[in-house]
PDB file of N, CA and C in Angstrom:
ATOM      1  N   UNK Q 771    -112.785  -0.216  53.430  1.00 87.00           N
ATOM      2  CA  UNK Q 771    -114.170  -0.494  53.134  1.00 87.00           C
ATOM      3  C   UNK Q 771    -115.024  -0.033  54.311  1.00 87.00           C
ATOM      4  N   UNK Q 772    -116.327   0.521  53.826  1.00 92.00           N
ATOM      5  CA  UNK Q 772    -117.025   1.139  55.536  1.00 92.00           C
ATOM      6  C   UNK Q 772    -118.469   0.192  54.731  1.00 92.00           C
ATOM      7  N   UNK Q 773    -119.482   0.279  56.126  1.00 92.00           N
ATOM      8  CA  UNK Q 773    -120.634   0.527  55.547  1.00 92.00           C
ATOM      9  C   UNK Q 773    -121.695   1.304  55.792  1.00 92.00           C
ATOM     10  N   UNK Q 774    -122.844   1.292  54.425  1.00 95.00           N
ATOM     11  CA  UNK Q 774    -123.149   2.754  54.260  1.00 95.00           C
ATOM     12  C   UNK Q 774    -124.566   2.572  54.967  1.00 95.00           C
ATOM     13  N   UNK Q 775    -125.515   3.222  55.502  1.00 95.00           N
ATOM     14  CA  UNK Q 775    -126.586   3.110  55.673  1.00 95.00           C
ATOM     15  C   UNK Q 775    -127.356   4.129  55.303  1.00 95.00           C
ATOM     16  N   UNK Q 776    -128.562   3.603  54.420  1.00 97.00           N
ATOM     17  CA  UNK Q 776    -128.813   5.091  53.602  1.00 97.00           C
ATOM     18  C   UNK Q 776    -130.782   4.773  54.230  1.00 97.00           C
ATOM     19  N   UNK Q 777    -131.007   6.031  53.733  1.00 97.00           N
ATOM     20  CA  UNK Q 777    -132.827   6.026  54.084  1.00 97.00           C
ATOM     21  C   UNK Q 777    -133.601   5.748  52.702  1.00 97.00           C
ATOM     22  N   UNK Q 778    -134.678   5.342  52.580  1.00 97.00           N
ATOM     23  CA  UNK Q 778    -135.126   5.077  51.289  1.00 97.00           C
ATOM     24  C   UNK Q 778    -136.536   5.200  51.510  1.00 97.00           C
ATOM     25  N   UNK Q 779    -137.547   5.433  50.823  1.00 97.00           N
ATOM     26  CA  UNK Q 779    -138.416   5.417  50.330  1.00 97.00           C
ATOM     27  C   UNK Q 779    -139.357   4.587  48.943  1.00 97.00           C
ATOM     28  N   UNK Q 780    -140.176   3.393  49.215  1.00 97.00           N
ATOM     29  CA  UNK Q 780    -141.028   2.966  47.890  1.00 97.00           C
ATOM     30  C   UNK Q 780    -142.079   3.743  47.555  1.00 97.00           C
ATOM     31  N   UNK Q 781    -141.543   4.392  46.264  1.00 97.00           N
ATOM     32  CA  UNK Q 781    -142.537   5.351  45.805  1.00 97.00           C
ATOM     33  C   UNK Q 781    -144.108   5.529  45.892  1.00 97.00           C
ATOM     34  N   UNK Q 782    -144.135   3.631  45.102  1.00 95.00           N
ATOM     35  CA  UNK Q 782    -145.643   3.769  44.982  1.00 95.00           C
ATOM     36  C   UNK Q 782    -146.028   3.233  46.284  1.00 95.00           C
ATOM     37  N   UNK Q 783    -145.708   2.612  47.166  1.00 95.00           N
ATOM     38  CA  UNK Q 783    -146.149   2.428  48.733  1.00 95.00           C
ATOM     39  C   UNK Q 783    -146.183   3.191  49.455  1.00 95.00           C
ATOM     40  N   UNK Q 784    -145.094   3.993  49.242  1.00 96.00           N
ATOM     41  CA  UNK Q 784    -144.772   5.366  50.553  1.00 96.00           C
ATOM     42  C   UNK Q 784    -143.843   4.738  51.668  1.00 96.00           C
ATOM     43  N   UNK Q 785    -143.793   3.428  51.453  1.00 96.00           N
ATOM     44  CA  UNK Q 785    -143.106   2.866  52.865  1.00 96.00           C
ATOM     45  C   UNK Q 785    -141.222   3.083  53.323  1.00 96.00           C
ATOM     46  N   UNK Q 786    -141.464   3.113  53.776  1.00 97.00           N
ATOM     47  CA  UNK Q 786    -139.959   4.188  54.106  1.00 97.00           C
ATOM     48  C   UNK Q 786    -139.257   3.089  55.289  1.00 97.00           C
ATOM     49  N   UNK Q 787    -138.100   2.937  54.704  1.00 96.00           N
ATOM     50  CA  UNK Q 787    -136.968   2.578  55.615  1.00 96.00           C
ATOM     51  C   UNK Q 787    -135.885   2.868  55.180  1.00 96.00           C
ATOM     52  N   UNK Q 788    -134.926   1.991  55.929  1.00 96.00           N
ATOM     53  CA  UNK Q 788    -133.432   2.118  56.203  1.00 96.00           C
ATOM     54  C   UNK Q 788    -132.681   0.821  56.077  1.00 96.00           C
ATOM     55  N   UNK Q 789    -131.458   0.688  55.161  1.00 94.00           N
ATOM     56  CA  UNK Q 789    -130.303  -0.453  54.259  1.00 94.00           C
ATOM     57  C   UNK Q 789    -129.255   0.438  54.481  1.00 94.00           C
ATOM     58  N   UNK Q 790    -128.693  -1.068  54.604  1.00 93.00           N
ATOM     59  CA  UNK Q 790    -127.166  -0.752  54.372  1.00 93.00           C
ATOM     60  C   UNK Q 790    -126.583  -1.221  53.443  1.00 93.00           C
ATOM     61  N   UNK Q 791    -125.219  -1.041  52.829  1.00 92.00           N
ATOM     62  CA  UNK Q 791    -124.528  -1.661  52.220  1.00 92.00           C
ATOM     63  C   UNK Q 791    -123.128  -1.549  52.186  1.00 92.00           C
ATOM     64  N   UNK Q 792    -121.692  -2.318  52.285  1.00 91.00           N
ATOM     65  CA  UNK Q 792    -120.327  -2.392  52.254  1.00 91.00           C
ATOM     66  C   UNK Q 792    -120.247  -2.234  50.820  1.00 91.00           C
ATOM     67  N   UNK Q 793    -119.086  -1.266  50.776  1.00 92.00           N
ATOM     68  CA  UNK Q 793    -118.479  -0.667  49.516  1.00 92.00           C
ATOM     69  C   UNK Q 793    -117.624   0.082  49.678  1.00 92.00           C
ATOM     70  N   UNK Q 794    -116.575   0.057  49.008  1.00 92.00           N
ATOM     71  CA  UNK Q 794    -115.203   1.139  49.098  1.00 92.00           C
ATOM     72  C   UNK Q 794    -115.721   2.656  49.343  1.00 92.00           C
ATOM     73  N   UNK Q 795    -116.760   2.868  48.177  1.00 94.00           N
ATOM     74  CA  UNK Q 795    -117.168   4.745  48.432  1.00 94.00           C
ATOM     75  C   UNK Q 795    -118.947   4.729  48.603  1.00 94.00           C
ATOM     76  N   UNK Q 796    -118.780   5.707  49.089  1.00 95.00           N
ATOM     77  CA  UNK Q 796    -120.811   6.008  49.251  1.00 95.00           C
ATOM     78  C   UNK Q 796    -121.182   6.063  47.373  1.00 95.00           C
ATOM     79  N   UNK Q 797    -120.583   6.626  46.779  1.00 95.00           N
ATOM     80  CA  UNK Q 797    -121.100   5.993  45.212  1.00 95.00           C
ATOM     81  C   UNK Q 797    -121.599   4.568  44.667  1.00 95.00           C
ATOM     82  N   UNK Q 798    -120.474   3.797  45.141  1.00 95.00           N
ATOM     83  CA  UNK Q 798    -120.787   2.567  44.494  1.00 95.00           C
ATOM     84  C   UNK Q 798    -121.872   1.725  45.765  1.00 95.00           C
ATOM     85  N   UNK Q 799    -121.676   2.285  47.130  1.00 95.00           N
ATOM     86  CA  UNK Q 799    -122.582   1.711  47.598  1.00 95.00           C
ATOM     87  C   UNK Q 799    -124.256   2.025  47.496  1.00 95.00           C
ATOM     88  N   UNK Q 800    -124.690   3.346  46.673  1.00 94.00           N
ATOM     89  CA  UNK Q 800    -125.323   3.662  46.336  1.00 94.00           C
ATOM     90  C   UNK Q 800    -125.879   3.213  44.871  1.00 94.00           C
ATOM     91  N   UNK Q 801    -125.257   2.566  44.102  1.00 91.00           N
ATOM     92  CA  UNK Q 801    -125.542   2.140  42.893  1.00 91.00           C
ATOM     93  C   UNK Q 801    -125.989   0.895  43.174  1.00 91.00           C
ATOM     94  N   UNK Q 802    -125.045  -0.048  44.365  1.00 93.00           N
ATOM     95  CA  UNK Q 802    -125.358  -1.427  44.598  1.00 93.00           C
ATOM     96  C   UNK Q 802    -126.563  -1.636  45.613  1.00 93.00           C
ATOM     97  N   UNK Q 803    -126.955  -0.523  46.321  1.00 94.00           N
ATOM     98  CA  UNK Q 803    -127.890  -0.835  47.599  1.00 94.00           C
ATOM     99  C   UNK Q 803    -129.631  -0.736  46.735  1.00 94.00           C
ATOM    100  N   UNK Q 804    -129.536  -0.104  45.998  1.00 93.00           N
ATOM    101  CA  UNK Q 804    -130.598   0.100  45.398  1.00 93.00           C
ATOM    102  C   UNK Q 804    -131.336  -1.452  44.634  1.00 93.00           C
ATOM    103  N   UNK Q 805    -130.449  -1.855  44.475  1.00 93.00           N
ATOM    104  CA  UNK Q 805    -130.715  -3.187  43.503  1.00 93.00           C
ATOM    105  C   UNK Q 805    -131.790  -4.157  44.733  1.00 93.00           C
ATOM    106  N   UNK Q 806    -130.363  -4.236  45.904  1.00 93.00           N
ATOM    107  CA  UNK Q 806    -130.965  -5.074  46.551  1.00 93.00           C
ATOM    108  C   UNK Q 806    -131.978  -4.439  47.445  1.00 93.00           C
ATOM    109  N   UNK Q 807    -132.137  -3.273  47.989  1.00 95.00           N
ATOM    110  CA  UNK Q 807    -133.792  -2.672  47.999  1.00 95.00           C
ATOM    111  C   UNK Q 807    -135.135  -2.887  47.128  1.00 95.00           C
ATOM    112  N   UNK Q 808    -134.690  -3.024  46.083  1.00 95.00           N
ATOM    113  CA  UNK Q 808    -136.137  -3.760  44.971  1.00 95.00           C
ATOM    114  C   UNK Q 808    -136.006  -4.513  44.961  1.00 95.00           C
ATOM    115  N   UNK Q 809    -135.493  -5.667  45.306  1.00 94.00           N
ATOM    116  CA  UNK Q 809    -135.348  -7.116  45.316  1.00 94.00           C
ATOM    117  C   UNK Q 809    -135.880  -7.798  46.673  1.00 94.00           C
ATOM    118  N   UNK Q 810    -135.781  -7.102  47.706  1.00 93.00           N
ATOM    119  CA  UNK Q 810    -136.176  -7.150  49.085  1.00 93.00           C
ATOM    120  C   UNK Q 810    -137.442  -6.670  49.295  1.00 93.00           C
ATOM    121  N   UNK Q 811    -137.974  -5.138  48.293  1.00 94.00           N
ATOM    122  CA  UNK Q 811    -139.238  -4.624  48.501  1.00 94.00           C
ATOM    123  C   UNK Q 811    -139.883  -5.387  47.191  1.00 94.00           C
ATOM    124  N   UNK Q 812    -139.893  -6.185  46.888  1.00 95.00           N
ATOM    125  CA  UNK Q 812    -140.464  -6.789  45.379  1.00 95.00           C
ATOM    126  C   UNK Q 812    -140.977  -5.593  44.897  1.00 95.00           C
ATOM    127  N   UNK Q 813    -139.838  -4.395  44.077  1.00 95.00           N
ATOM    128  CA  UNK Q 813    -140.544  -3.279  43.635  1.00 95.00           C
ATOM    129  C   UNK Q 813    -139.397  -3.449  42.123  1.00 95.00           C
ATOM    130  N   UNK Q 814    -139.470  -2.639  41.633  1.00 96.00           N
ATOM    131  CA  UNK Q 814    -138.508  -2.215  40.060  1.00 96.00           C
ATOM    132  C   UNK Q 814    -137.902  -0.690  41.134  1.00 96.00           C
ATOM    133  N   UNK Q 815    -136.751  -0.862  40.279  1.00 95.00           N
ATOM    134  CA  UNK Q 815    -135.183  -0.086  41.302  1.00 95.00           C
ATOM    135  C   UNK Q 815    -135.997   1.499  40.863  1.00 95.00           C
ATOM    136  N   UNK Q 816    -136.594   1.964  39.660  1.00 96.00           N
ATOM    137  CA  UNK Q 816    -137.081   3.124  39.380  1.00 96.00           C
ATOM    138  C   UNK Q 816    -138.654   2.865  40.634  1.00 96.00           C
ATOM    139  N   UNK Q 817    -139.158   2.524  41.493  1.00 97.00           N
ATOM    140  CA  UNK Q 817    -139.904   2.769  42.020  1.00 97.00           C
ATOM    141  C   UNK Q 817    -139.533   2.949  43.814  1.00 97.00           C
ATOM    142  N   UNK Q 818    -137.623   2.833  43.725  1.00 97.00           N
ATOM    143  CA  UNK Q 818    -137.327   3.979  45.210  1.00 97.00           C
ATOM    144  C   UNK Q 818    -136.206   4.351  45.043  1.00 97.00           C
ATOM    145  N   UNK Q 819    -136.517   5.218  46.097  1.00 97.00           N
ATOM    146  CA  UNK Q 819    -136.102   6.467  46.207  1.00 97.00           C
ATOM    147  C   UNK Q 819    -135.154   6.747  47.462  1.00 97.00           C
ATOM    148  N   UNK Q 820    -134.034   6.733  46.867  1.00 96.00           N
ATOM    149  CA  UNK Q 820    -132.983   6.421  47.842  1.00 96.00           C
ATOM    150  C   UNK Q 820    -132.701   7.946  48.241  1.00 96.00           C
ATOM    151  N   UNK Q 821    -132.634   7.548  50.037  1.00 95.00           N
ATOM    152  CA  UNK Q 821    -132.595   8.895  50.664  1.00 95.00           C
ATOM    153  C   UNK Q 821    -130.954   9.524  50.947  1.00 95.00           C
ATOM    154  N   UNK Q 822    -131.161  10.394  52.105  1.00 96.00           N
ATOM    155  CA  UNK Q 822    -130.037  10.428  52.536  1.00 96.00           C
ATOM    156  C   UNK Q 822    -129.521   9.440  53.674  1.00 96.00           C
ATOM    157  N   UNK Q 823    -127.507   9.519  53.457  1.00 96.00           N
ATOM    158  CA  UNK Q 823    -127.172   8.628  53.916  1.00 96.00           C
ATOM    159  C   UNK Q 823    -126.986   9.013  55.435  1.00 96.00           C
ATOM    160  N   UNK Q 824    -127.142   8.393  56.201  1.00 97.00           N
ATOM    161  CA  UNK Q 824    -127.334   8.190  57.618  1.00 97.00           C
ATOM    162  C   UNK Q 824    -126.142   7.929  58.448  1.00 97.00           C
ATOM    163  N   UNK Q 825    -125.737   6.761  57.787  1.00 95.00           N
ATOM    164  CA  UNK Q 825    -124.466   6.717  59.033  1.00 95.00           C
ATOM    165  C   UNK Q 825    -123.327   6.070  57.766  1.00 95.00           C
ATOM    166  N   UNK Q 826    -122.303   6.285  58.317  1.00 95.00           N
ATOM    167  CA  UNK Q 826    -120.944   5.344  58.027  1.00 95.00           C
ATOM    168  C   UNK Q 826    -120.235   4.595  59.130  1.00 95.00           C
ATOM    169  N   UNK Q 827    -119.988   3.350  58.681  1.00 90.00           N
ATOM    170  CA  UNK Q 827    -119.208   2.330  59.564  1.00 90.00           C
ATOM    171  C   UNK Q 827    -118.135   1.765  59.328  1.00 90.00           C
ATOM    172  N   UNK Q 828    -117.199   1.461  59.667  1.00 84.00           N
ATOM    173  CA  UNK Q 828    -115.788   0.675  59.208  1.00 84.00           C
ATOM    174  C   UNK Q 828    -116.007  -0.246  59.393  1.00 84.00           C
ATOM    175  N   UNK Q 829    -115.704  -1.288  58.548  1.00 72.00           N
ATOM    176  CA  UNK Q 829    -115.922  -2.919  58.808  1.00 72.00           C
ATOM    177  C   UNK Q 829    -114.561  -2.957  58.656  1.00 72.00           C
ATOM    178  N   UNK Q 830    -112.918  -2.518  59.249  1.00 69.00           N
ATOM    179  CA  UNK Q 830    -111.874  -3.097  59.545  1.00 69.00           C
ATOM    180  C   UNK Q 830    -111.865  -3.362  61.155  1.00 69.00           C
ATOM    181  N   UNK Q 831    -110.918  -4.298  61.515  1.00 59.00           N
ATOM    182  CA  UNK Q 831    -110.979  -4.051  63.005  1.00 59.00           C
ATOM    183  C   UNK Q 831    -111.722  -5.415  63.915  1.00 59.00           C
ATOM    184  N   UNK Q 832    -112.097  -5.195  65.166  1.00 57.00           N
ATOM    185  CA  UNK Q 832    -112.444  -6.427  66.121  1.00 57.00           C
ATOM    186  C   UNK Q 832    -114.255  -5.693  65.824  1.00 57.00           C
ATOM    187  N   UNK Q 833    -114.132  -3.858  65.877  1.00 59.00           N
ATOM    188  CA  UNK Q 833    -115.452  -3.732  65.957  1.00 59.00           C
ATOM    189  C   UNK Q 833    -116.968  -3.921  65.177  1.00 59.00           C
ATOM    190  N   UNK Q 834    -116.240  -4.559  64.221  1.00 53.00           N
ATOM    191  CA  UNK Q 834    -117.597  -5.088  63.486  1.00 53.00           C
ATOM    192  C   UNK Q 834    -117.896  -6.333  62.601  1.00 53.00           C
ATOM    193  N   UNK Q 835    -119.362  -6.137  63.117  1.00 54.00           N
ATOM    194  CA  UNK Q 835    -119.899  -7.878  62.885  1.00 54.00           C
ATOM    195  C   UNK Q 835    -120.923  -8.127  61.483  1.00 54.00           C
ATOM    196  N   UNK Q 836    -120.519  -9.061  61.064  1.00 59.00           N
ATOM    197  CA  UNK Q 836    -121.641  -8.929  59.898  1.00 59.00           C
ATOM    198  C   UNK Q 836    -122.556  -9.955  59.904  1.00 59.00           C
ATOM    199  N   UNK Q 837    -123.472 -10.802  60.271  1.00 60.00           N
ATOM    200  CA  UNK Q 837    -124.400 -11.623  60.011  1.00 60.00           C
ATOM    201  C   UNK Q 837    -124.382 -12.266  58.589  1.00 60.00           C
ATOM    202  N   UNK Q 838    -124.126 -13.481  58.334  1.00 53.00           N
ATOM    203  CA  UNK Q 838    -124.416 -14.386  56.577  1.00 53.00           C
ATOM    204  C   UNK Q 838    -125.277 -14.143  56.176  1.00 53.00           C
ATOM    205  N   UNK Q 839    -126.365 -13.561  56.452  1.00 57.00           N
ATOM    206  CA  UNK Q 839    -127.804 -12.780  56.047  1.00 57.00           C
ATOM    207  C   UNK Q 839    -127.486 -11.644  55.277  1.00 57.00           C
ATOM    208  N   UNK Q 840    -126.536 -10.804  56.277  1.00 58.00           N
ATOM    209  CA  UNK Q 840    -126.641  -9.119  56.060  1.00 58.00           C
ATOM    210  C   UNK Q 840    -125.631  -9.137  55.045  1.00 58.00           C
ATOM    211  N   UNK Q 841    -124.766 -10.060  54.774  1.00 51.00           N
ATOM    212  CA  UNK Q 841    -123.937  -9.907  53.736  1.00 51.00           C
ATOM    213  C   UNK Q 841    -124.171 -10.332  52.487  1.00 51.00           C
ATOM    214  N   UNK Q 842    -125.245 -11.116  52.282  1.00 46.00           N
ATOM    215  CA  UNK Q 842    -125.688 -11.505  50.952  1.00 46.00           C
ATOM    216  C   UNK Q 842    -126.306 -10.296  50.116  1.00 46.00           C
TER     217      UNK Q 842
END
């Protein structure tokens, strides 16, 4: 499992940031990150615009931490 950090864009705002999400492949973390981007930007999932992905991370190991926040 890694996680993904992708760039995004709200259409009708223009406001632009950056999410992550844990998922076996950049596919499904791309199907699932979107949800919780409109849910976070109080927008509808057709109003962003998911960018390119930025980084990959391994969450096996001592080196990574997840916050009870960042995992919900």
């Amino acid at each position: 499992m890694a996680r993904y950090l992708f760039a995004f864009e709200v259409k009708s705002s223009g406001k632009k940031g950056e999410f992550s999400w844990s998922a076996e492949t950049e596919e499904e973390a791309r199907a699932k990150v979107l949800l919780k981007i409109a849910d976070f930007e109080f927008s509808e999932v057709e109003d962003i615009q998911l960018g390119d992905l930025l980084e990959v991370r391994t969450t096996t190991g001592d080196q990574y931490y997840e916050c009870e926040g960042c995992s919900a």
